[in-house]
Short mmCIF file of C-alpha atoms in Angstrom, two decimals:
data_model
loop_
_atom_site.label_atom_id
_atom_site.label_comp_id
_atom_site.label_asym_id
_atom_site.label_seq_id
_atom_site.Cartn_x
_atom_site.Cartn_y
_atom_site.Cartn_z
CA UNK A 1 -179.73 67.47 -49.28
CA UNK A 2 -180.68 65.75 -46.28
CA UNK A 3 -180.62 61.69 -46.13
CA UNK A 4 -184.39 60.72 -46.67
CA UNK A 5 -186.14 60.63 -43.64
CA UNK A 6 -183.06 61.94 -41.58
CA UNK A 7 -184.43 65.19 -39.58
CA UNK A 8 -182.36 68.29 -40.45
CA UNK A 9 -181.67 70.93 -38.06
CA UNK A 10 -185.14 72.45 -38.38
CA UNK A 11 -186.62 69.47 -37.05
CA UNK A 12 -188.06 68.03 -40.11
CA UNK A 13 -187.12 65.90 -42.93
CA UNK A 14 -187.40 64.51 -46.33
CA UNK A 15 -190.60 62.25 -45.09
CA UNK A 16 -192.21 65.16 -43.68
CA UNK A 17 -195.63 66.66 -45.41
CA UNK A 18 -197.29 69.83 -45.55
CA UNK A 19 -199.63 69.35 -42.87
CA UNK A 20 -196.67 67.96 -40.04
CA UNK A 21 -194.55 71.33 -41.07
CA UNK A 22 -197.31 73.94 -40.48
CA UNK A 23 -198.68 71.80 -37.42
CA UNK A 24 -200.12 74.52 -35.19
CA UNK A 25 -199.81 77.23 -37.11
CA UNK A 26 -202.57 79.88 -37.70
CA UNK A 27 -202.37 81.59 -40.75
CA UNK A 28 -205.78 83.74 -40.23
CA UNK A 29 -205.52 87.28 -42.12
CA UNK A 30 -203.26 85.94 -44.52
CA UNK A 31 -203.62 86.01 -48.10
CA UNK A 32 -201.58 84.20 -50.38
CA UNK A 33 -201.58 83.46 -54.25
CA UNK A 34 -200.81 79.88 -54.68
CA UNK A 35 -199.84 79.31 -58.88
CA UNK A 36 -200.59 75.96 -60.79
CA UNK A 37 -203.23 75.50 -57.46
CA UNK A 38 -205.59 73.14 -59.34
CA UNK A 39 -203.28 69.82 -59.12
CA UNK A 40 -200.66 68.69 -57.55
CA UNK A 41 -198.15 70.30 -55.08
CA UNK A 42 -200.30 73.48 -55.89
CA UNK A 43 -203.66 71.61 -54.85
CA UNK A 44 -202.37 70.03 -51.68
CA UNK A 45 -200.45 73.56 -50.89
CA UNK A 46 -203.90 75.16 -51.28
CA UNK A 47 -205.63 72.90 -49.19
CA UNK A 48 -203.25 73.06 -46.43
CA UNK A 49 -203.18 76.50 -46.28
CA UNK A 50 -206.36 77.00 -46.13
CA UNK A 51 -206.67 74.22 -43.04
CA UNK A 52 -204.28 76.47 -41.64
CA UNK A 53 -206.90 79.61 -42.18
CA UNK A 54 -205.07 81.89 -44.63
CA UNK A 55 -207.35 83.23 -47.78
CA UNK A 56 -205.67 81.38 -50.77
CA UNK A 57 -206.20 82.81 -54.20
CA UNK A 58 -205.97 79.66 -56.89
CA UNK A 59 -204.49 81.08 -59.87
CA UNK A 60 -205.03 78.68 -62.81
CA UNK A 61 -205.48 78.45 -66.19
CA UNK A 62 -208.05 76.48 -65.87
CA UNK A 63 -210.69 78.09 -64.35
CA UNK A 64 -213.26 75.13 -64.01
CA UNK A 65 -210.49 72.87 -62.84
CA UNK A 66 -209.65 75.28 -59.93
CA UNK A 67 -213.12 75.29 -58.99
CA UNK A 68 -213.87 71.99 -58.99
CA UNK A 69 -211.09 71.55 -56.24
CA UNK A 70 -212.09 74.22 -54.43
CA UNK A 71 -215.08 72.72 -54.10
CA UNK A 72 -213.12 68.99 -52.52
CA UNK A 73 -211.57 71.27 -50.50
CA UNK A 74 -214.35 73.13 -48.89
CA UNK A 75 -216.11 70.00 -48.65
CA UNK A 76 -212.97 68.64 -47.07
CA UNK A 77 -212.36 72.31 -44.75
CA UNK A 78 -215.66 73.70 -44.52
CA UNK A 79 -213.99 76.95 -42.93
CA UNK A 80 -211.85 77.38 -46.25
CA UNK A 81 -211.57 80.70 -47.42
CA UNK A 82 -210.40 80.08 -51.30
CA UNK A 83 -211.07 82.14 -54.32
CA UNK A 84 -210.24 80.77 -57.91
CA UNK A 85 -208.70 83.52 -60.52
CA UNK A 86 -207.34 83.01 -64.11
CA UNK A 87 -203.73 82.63 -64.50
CA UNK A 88 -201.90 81.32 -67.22
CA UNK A 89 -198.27 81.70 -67.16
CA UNK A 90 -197.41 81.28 -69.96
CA UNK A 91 -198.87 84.30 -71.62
CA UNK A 92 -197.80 87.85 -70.64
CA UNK A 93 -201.42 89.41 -71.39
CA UNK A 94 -203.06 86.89 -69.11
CA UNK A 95 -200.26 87.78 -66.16
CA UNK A 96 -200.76 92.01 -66.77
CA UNK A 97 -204.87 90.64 -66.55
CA UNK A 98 -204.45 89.02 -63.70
CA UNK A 99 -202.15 91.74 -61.34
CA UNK A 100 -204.66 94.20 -62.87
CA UNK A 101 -207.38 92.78 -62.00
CA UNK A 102 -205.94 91.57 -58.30
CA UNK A 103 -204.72 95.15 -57.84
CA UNK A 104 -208.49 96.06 -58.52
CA UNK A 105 -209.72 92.92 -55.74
CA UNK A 106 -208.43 95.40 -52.91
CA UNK A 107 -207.01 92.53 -51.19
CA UNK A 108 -203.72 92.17 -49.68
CA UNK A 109 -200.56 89.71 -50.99
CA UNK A 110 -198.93 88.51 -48.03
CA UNK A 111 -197.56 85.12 -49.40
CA UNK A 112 -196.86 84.20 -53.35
CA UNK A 113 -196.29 80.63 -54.33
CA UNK A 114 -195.07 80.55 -57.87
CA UNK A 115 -193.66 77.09 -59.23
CA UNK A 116 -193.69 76.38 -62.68
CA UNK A 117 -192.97 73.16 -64.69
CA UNK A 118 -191.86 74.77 -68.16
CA UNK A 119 -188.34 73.11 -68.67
CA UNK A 120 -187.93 71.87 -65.97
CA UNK A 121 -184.12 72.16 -65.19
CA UNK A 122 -183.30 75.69 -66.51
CA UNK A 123 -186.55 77.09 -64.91
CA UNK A 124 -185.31 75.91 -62.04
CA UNK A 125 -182.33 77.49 -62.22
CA UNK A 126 -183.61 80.61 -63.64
CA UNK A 127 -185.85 80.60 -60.25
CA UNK A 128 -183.27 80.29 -58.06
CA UNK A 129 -180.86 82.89 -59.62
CA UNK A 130 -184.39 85.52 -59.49
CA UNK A 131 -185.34 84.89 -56.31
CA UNK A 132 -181.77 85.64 -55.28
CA UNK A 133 -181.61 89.12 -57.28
CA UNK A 134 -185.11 89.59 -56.12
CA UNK A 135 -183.79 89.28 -52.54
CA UNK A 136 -181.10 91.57 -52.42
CA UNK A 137 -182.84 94.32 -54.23
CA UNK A 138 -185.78 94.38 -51.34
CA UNK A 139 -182.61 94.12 -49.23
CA UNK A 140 -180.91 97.24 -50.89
CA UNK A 141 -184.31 98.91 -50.97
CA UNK A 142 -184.86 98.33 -46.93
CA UNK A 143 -188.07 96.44 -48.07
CA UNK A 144 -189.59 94.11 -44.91
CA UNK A 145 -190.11 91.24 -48.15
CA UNK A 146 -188.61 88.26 -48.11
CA UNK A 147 -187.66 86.09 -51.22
CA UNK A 148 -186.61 82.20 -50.94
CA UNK A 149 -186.10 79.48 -53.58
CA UNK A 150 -187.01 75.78 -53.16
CA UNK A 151 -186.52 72.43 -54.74
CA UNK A 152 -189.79 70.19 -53.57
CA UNK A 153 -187.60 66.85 -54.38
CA UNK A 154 -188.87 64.10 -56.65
CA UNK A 155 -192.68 63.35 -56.57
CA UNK A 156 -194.15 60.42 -57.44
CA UNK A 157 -196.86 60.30 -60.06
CA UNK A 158 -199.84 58.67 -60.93
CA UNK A 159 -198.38 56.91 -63.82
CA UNK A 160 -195.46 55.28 -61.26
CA UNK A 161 -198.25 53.99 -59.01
CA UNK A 162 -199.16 52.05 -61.63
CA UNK A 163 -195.77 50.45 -62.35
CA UNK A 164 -194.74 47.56 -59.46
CA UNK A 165 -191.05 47.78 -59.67
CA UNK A 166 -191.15 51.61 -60.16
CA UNK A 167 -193.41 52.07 -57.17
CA UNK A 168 -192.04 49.89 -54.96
CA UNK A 169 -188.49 51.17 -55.20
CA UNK A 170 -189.78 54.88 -55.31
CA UNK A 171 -191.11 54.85 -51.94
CA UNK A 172 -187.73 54.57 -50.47
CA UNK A 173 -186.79 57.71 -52.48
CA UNK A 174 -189.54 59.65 -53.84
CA UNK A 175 -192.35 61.90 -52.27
CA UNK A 176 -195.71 61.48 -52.56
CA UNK A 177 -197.69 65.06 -53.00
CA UNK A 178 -198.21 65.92 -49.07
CA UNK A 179 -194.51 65.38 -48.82
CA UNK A 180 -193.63 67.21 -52.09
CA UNK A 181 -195.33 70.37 -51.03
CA UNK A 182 -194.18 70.64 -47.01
CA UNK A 183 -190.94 72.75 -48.20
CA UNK A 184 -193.03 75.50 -49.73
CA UNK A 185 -195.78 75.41 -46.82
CA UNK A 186 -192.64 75.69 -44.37
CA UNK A 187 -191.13 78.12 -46.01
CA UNK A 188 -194.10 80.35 -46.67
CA UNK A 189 -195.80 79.59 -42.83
CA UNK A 190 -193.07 78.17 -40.76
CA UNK A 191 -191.82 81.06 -37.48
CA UNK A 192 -188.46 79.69 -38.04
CA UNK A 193 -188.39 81.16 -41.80
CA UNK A 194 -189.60 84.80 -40.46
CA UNK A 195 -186.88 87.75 -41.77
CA UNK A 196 -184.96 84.49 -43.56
CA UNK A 197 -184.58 86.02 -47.74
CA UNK A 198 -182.51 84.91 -50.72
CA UNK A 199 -182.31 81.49 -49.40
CA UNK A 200 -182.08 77.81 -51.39
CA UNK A 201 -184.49 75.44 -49.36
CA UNK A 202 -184.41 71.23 -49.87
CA UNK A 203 -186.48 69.09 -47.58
CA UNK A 204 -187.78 71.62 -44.97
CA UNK A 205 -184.04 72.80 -44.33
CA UNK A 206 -181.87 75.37 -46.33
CA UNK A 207 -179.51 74.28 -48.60
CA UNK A 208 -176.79 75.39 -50.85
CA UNK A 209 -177.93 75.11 -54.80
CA UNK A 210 -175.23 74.82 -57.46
CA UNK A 211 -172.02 76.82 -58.15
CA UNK A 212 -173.81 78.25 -61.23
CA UNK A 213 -176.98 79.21 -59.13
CA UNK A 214 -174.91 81.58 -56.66
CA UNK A 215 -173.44 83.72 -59.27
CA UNK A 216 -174.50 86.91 -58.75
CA UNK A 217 -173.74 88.58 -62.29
CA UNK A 218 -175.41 85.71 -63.62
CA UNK A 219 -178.64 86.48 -61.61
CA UNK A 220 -178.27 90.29 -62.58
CA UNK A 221 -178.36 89.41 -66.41
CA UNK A 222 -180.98 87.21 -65.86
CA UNK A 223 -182.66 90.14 -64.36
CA UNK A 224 -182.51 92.64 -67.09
CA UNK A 225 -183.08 90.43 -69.63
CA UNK A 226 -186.52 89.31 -68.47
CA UNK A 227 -187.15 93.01 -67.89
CA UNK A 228 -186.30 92.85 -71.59
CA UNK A 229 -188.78 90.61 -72.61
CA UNK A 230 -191.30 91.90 -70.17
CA UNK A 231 -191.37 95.23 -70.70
CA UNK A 232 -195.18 96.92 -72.70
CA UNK A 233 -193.42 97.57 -76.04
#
């Protein structure tokens, strides 16, 4: 990890936010599903991509939540090209619904955001170790799809804003939201990131993740056991 606020070879850092990192880019004909898009990283990853002109799909589980900020963000982007679909994650008849149901929309997927807050550490392994089995099977396959894996750093929350000793120390090493969600608009927009697949990312600049996150048989377990779980019964 880079030193907060130090610039790492791709010329950004820690400090930077979603809108610096994507500065000049146009992202028109672009479609991208952006997951848990109705608060947080997700919201200001929508909103930024769609200042940037790609079509964002909000998949949420809550439906009237996702609309209501794609509504601020319209407002905000008048040009915004957003559409709000039901996601929830959590439930495997609501994902098979949902790719259905995309698959039926007729539009393109160039660019999937998926984070997810579920246990927080071990999903975040399990994340890293998929995306890198995901990688090299596209690889193996000689499919132009790239796969990457990111950690967005520590944000600071609401409930911290609110506390004077907690705040005031946590701007020194916490991000606020724009800053917690430049990685994944770099990594998803950024020319630098073109061809780049199966790669750990950490304040705008790849990194290397944890002994345990780079073993390969691990990640091929992982693999077949959530084809396990996934597969229609």
């Amino acid at each position: 990890m880079w030193i907060f606020g130090w610039k790492g070879p791709s010329g950004f850092s820690a400090r930077s936010t979603a809108e610096e990192v994507t500065q000049g880019i146009d992202g028109t004909g672009l479609t991208a599903i952006v997951t848990g898009a109705s608060s947080g990283l997700g919201e200001e990853t929508t909103r930024v991509f769609a200042l940037r002109g790609v079509h964002v799909i909000m998949a949420v589980r809550n439906v009237e939540a996702g609309r209501n900020v794609k509504e601020a963000i319209t407002k905000e982007i008048p040009t915004a090209k957003i559409d709000v679909m039901e996601l929830d994650l959590s439930s495997l008849v609501s994902v098979r619904k949902f790719a259905s149901d995309y698959n039926s929309s007729g539009l393109p997927l160039n660019l999937l955001v998926y984070s997810s807050m579920y246990a927080y550490g071990q999903s975040k392994l399990a994340n890293i170790l998929h995306t890198s089995e995901l990688a090299r099977r596209l690889k193996a396959q000689g499919v132009d799809i790239t796969a990457n894996s990111l950690h967005p750093g520590s944000i600071v929350t609401n409930l911290l804003r609110h506390h004077t000793i907690a705040s005031t120390v946590g701007k020194y090493f916490l991000k606020n939201v724009q800053q917690g969600a430049s990685t994944q608009c770099y990594v998803a927009l950024h020319p630098q990131v073109k061809g780049v697949s199966g790669e750990y990312f950490v304040d705008n600049n790849k990194s290397s993740p944890t002994s345990l996150a780079k073993d390969v048989e691990l990640a091929k377990e992982l693999w077949d056991f959530s084809l396990s779980l996934t597969e229609p019964k």
